[in-house]
Amino acid sequence: MLSTWYKKFSSQPHQPFFTSGILFFTLFMFLFIASYSNILTLDSTVLTFHAYSMVFVVFIQFFLGFLFVVFPRFLAQAEIKTEVYMNQFLLYFIASFGILLTLIFYSKITFVFQIMMLIAQVFSFRLLYLIHKKSAVKIKEDTKWVLIAFSTGLIFHVLFIISNLDFTYSYEVSRIAINGGFYLFIFMIIFTISQRMIPFFTTAKDATYKINKSENLLFLVFGFLVLKVILLSFDNARINLIADIPLFIIITKELIKWKLPIFKVPSIMWILFFGLYWIPIAFFISILQGLMVFYDPNIIFEKAVIHTLALGYFITMLVGFGTRVILGHSGSMIHANNFATFIFICVQIVTILRIFTSFIPNFELDYIFFVNLTVSLLLIVLLLWSSKYITILIKGK
């Protein structure tokens, strides 16, 4: 019976990776709540137990599950063998669990499991690179940029592990690693997938829709994100405007150019559309942050920009793509019913609440309360979503 279950569970790459992503997202967010509520006293900084865990442990597993499905299809190659991606899944699972436990009980050896996580990601990169290299498909721009983003992520992951050493600029190095991992690794991978798949999915739902993407979009976005990561290292919101304004203009103009037919497609599609719209909103907030420094440098924006992207964009894409992939690859009809639509709306509410929480310190309200409230609501929403779809993942096809 167990062997039968395992065979079904491991039959498609998104099943183990999505399951692992949901599990560790939940566990690391509980760890965050426990720390901020003083239930647990952690030796590590929030950069490690929250930022690092989300960037280099959790989100990548979700989207690897998707990449391992679509990469061979993009490049007209054979499906990845079960034993290959399951070996990687087990390595990710052990490394994730090790990072979680050592953060709680003995953080001095967390770096051991961080190195294991890095090794797992090197294997994943190599696998995707070999598929890309072997393919005879002429146009491979999208997969090229996924690989560029992934390789950049490996570099920043190495930097973060190095920052565990106690040296003069270790904190500064860890911040650069997190910023680079967030924008050039996770954001760039998700954005590359989004700009490829969302217009394509739209044509399937609206026969009159024509894909109209700019040729150099990914090059421009990546270039200005590199600039943004560099500027963030100076910890001066004013100079961030040099990157934020072009990013806002480029992405806003691109989304207008796409003319996504919100009112002509079912909710499974406009869920993804709304996820995209959080990107220019995030960079607009970053522009406001830079401009407000000229007016009053004491106005606090906290991490409004990062959480707008992480919740509004990343999580919405996760719900949208996740629902679509889980239903489609289980043989079910691909649609967002009232339940999925409700979850989507809840994610948007949580995102707005988290943005509001970023400004709480300006009003002398209880910041910790609102942070814990936001995290708790997010966990409830994702656990509700999981209760519907995790059973499909665990049972397998």
PDB file of C-alpha atoms in Angstrom, residues 19-185:
ATOM      1  CA  THR A  19       3.709  19.628  -0.755  1.00  0.00           C
ATOM      2  CA  SER A  20       7.132  20.406   0.680  1.00  0.00           C
ATOM      3  CA  GLY A  21       6.705  24.103  -0.076  1.00  0.00           C
ATOM      4  CA  ILE A  22       3.369  24.268   1.732  1.00  0.00           C
ATOM      5  CA  LEU A  23       4.702  22.319   4.708  1.00  0.00           C
ATOM      6  CA  PHE A  24       7.818  24.420   5.237  1.00  0.00           C
ATOM      7  CA  PHE A  25       6.097  27.719   4.491  1.00  0.00           C
ATOM      8  CA  THR A  26       3.716  26.885   7.329  1.00  0.00           C
ATOM      9  CA  LEU A  27       6.467  25.725   9.707  1.00  0.00           C
ATOM     10  CA  PHE A  28       8.761  28.689   9.106  1.00  0.00           C
ATOM     11  CA  MET A  29       5.886  31.144   9.513  1.00  0.00           C
ATOM     12  CA  PHE A  30       4.951  29.486  12.811  1.00  0.00           C
ATOM     13  CA  LEU A  31       8.590  29.907  13.792  1.00  0.00           C
ATOM     14  CA  PHE A  32       8.314  33.603  12.904  1.00  0.00           C
ATOM     15  CA  ILE A  33       5.200  34.027  15.062  1.00  0.00           C
ATOM     16  CA  ALA A  34       6.808  32.140  17.950  1.00  0.00           C
ATOM     17  CA  SER A  35       9.844  34.417  17.807  1.00  0.00           C
ATOM     18  CA  TYR A  36       7.916  37.684  17.541  1.00  0.00           C
ATOM     19  CA  SER A  37       5.578  36.584  20.341  1.00  0.00           C
ATOM     20  CA  ASN A  38       8.528  35.669  22.605  1.00  0.00           C
ATOM     21  CA  ILE A  39       7.365  32.071  22.767  1.00  0.00           C
ATOM     22  CA  LEU A  40      10.753  31.030  21.392  1.00  0.00           C
ATOM     23  CA  THR A  41      14.063  32.791  21.805  1.00  0.00           C
ATOM     24  CA  LEU A  42      16.167  32.356  18.691  1.00  0.00           C
ATOM     25  CA  ASP A  43      19.892  33.042  18.402  1.00  0.00           C
ATOM     26  CA  SER A  44      19.535  33.926  14.719  1.00  0.00           C
ATOM     27  CA  THR A  45      18.451  37.250  13.259  1.00  0.00           C
ATOM     28  CA  VAL A  46      15.226  37.796  11.316  1.00  0.00           C
ATOM     29  CA  LEU A  47      17.380  37.815   8.163  1.00  0.00           C
ATOM     30  CA  THR A  48      18.072  34.127   8.752  1.00  0.00           C
ATOM     31  CA  PHE A  49      14.921  32.636  10.265  1.00  0.00           C
ATOM     32  CA  HIS A  50      12.537  34.642   8.062  1.00  0.00           C
ATOM     33  CA  ALA A  51      14.144  36.293   5.028  1.00  0.00           C
ATOM     34  CA  TYR A  52      16.620  33.505   4.242  1.00  0.00           C
ATOM     35  CA  SER A  53      14.056  30.758   4.812  1.00  0.00           C
ATOM     36  CA  MET A  54      11.533  32.373   2.464  1.00  0.00           C
ATOM     37  CA  VAL A  55      14.005  33.280  -0.309  1.00  0.00           C
ATOM     38  CA  PHE A  56      16.342  30.300  -0.376  1.00  0.00           C
ATOM     39  CA  VAL A  57      14.257  27.514   1.184  1.00  0.00           C
ATOM     40  CA  VAL A  58      10.504  27.911   0.668  1.00  0.00           C
ATOM     41  CA  PHE A  59       9.579  29.832  -2.500  1.00  0.00           C
ATOM     42  CA  ILE A  60      12.145  28.080  -4.684  1.00  0.00           C
ATOM     43  CA  GLN A  61      10.604  24.677  -3.887  1.00  0.00           C
ATOM     44  CA  PHE A  62       7.161  25.833  -4.996  1.00  0.00           C
ATOM     45  CA  PHE A  63       8.401  27.126  -8.313  1.00  0.00           C
ATOM     46  CA  LEU A  64      10.850  24.279  -8.953  1.00  0.00           C
ATOM     47  CA  GLY A  65       7.841  21.987  -8.885  1.00  0.00           C
ATOM     48  CA  PHE A  66       6.425  24.097 -11.695  1.00  0.00           C
ATOM     49  CA  LEU A  67       9.727  24.420 -13.587  1.00  0.00           C
ATOM     50  CA  PHE A  68      10.368  20.677 -13.539  1.00  0.00           C
ATOM     51  CA  VAL A  69       7.014  20.265 -15.299  1.00  0.00           C
ATOM     52  CA  VAL A  70       7.206  23.070 -17.877  1.00  0.00           C
ATOM     53  CA  PHE A  71      10.937  23.308 -18.666  1.00  0.00           C
ATOM     54  CA  PRO A  72      11.009  20.114 -20.755  1.00  0.00           C
ATOM     55  CA  ARG A  73       7.813  21.260 -22.496  1.00  0.00           C
ATOM     56  CA  PHE A  74       9.206  24.709 -23.286  1.00  0.00           C
ATOM     57  CA  LEU A  75      12.250  23.039 -24.825  1.00  0.00           C
ATOM     58  CA  ALA A  76      10.606  20.010 -26.485  1.00  0.00           C
ATOM     59  CA  GLN A  77      12.490  17.524 -24.324  1.00  0.00           C
ATOM     60  CA  ALA A  78      11.517  14.318 -22.550  1.00  0.00           C
ATOM     61  CA  GLU A  79      10.006  14.548 -19.086  1.00  0.00           C
ATOM     62  CA  ILE A  80      12.427  14.497 -16.163  1.00  0.00           C
ATOM     63  CA  LYS A  81      12.817  10.981 -14.760  1.00  0.00           C
ATOM     64  CA  THR A  82      11.080  10.316 -11.458  1.00  0.00           C
ATOM     65  CA  GLU A  83      14.187   9.136  -9.655  1.00  0.00           C
ATOM     66  CA  VAL A  84      16.047  12.312 -10.671  1.00  0.00           C
ATOM     67  CA  TYR A  85      13.595  14.845  -9.257  1.00  0.00           C
ATOM     68  CA  MET A  86      12.708  12.665  -6.254  1.00  0.00           C
ATOM     69  CA  ASN A  87      16.368  12.447  -5.238  1.00  0.00           C
ATOM     70  CA  GLN A  88      16.486  16.229  -5.368  1.00  0.00           C
ATOM     71  CA  PHE A  89      13.195  16.502  -3.466  1.00  0.00           C
ATOM     72  CA  LEU A  90      14.573  14.362  -0.636  1.00  0.00           C
ATOM     73  CA  LEU A  91      17.691  16.530  -0.454  1.00  0.00           C
ATOM     74  CA  TYR A  92      15.556  19.683  -0.294  1.00  0.00           C
ATOM     75  CA  PHE A  93      13.318  18.122   2.353  1.00  0.00           C
ATOM     76  CA  ILE A  94      16.207  17.020   4.590  1.00  0.00           C
ATOM     77  CA  ALA A  95      17.980  20.394   4.224  1.00  0.00           C
ATOM     78  CA  SER A  96      14.765  22.343   4.960  1.00  0.00           C
ATOM     79  CA  PHE A  97      13.970  20.252   8.012  1.00  0.00           C
ATOM     80  CA  GLY A  98      17.565  20.528   9.221  1.00  0.00           C
ATOM     81  CA  ILE A  99      17.564  24.326   8.861  1.00  0.00           C
ATOM     82  CA  LEU A 100      14.285  24.564  10.783  1.00  0.00           C
ATOM     83  CA  LEU A 101      15.380  22.327  13.667  1.00  0.00           C
ATOM     84  CA  THR A 102      18.839  23.838  14.051  1.00  0.00           C
ATOM     85  CA  LEU A 103      17.412  27.372  14.102  1.00  0.00           C
ATOM     86  CA  ILE A 104      15.304  26.283  17.070  1.00  0.00           C
ATOM     87  CA  PHE A 105      17.761  24.108  18.973  1.00  0.00           C
ATOM     88  CA  TYR A 106      21.356  24.783  17.879  1.00  0.00           C
ATOM     89  CA  SER A 107      21.860  27.528  15.304  1.00  0.00           C
ATOM     90  CA  LYS A 108      25.651  27.100  15.233  1.00  0.00           C
ATOM     91  CA  ILE A 109      25.241  24.170  12.813  1.00  0.00           C
ATOM     92  CA  THR A 110      22.500  25.698  10.654  1.00  0.00           C
ATOM     93  CA  PHE A 111      25.165  26.431   8.046  1.00  0.00           C
ATOM     94  CA  VAL A 112      25.622  22.665   7.493  1.00  0.00           C
ATOM     95  CA  PHE A 113      22.067  22.340   6.213  1.00  0.00           C
ATOM     96  CA  GLN A 114      22.340  25.635   4.335  1.00  0.00           C
ATOM     97  CA  ILE A 115      25.238  24.119   2.423  1.00  0.00           C
ATOM     98  CA  MET A 116      23.097  21.032   1.788  1.00  0.00           C
ATOM     99  CA  MET A 117      20.344  23.310   0.454  1.00  0.00           C
ATOM    100  CA  LEU A 118      22.876  25.045  -1.792  1.00  0.00           C
ATOM    101  CA  ILE A 119      24.045  21.674  -3.134  1.00  0.00           C
ATOM    102  CA  ALA A 120      20.427  20.727  -3.891  1.00  0.00           C
ATOM    103  CA  GLN A 121      19.996  23.981  -5.816  1.00  0.00           C
ATOM    104  CA  VAL A 122      23.212  23.380  -7.764  1.00  0.00           C
ATOM    105  CA  PHE A 123      21.808  19.990  -8.818  1.00  0.00           C
ATOM    106  CA  SER A 124      18.533  21.647  -9.858  1.00  0.00           C
ATOM    107  CA  PHE A 125      20.332  24.318 -11.847  1.00  0.00           C
ATOM    108  CA  ARG A 126      22.497  21.710 -13.579  1.00  0.00           C
ATOM    109  CA  LEU A 127      19.422  19.650 -14.467  1.00  0.00           C
ATOM    110  CA  LEU A 128      17.614  22.619 -15.993  1.00  0.00           C
ATOM    111  CA  TYR A 129      20.775  23.805 -17.758  1.00  0.00           C
ATOM    112  CA  LEU A 130      21.347  20.410 -19.410  1.00  0.00           C
ATOM    113  CA  ILE A 131      17.730  20.357 -20.647  1.00  0.00           C
ATOM    114  CA  HIS A 132      18.220  23.866 -22.054  1.00  0.00           C
ATOM    115  CA  LYS A 133      21.561  22.974 -23.657  1.00  0.00           C
ATOM    116  CA  LYS A 134      20.277  19.759 -25.233  1.00  0.00           C
ATOM    117  CA  SER A 135      17.205  21.363 -26.779  1.00  0.00           C
ATOM    118  CA  ALA A 136      17.196  22.147 -30.490  1.00  0.00           C
ATOM    119  CA  VAL A 137      14.402  24.712 -30.058  1.00  0.00           C
ATOM    120  CA  LYS A 138      15.542  27.928 -31.729  1.00  0.00           C
ATOM    121  CA  ILE A 139      13.945  30.473 -29.368  1.00  0.00           C
ATOM    122  CA  LYS A 140      15.069  29.784 -25.793  1.00  0.00           C
ATOM    123  CA  GLU A 141      14.975  33.284 -24.313  1.00  0.00           C
ATOM    124  CA  ASP A 142      12.627  32.510 -21.424  1.00  0.00           C
ATOM    125  CA  THR A 143      14.498  29.427 -20.246  1.00  0.00           C
ATOM    126  CA  LYS A 144      17.772  31.359 -20.637  1.00  0.00           C
ATOM    127  CA  TRP A 145      16.554  34.029 -18.230  1.00  0.00           C
ATOM    128  CA  VAL A 146      15.316  31.422 -15.752  1.00  0.00           C
ATOM    129  CA  LEU A 147      18.839  29.978 -15.763  1.00  0.00           C
ATOM    130  CA  ILE A 148      20.426  33.418 -15.409  1.00  0.00           C
ATOM    131  CA  ALA A 149      18.190  34.152 -12.421  1.00  0.00           C
ATOM    132  CA  PHE A 150      18.906  30.730 -10.936  1.00  0.00           C
ATOM    133  CA  SER A 151      22.682  31.106 -11.318  1.00  0.00           C
ATOM    134  CA  THR A 152      22.468  34.530  -9.699  1.00  0.00           C
ATOM    135  CA  GLY A 153      20.573  32.938  -6.834  1.00  0.00           C
ATOM    136  CA  LEU A 154      23.366  30.415  -6.327  1.00  0.00           C
ATOM    137  CA  ILE A 155      25.897  33.239  -6.046  1.00  0.00           C
ATOM    138  CA  PHE A 156      23.835  35.114  -3.458  1.00  0.00           C
ATOM    139  CA  HIS A 157      23.174  31.885  -1.569  1.00  0.00           C
ATOM    140  CA  VAL A 158      26.925  31.353  -1.289  1.00  0.00           C
ATOM    141  CA  LEU A 159      27.309  34.940  -0.064  1.00  0.00           C
ATOM    142  CA  PHE A 160      24.690  34.407   2.625  1.00  0.00           C
ATOM    143  CA  ILE A 161      26.396  31.250   3.874  1.00  0.00           C
ATOM    144  CA  ILE A 162      29.721  33.134   3.970  1.00  0.00           C
ATOM    145  CA  SER A 163      28.031  35.881   5.994  1.00  0.00           C
ATOM    146  CA  ASN A 164      27.527  33.328   8.790  1.00  0.00           C
ATOM    147  CA  LEU A 165      31.229  33.795   9.530  1.00  0.00           C
ATOM    148  CA  ASP A 166      31.874  36.503  12.085  1.00  0.00           C
ATOM    149  CA  PHE A 167      33.747  39.241  10.244  1.00  0.00           C
ATOM    150  CA  THR A 168      33.535  43.030  10.018  1.00  0.00           C
ATOM    151  CA  TYR A 169      31.046  43.295   7.157  1.00  0.00           C
ATOM    152  CA  SER A 170      29.136  40.028   7.660  1.00  0.00           C
ATOM    153  CA  TYR A 171      25.808  41.804   8.256  1.00  0.00           C
ATOM    154  CA  GLU A 172      26.214  43.955   5.149  1.00  0.00           C
ATOM    155  CA  VAL A 173      27.046  40.861   3.088  1.00  0.00           C
ATOM    156  CA  SER A 174      23.957  39.050   4.424  1.00  0.00           C
ATOM    157  CA  ARG A 175      21.744  42.010   3.459  1.00  0.00           C
ATOM    158  CA  ILE A 176      23.172  42.105  -0.060  1.00  0.00           C
ATOM    159  CA  ALA A 177      22.623  38.329  -0.318  1.00  0.00           C
ATOM    160  CA  ILE A 178      18.983  38.612   0.778  1.00  0.00           C
ATOM    161  CA  ASN A 179      18.239  41.583  -1.491  1.00  0.00           C
ATOM    162  CA  GLY A 180      19.941  39.886  -4.421  1.00  0.00           C
ATOM    163  CA  GLY A 181      18.212  36.592  -3.695  1.00  0.00           C
ATOM    164  CA  PHE A 182      14.824  38.286  -3.461  1.00  0.00           C
ATOM    165  CA  TYR A 183      14.981  40.444  -6.595  1.00  0.00           C
ATOM    166  CA  LEU A 184      17.411  38.693  -8.946  1.00  0.00           C
ATOM    167  CA  PHE A 185      16.619  35.098  -7.948  1.00  0.00           C
TER     168      PHE A 185
END
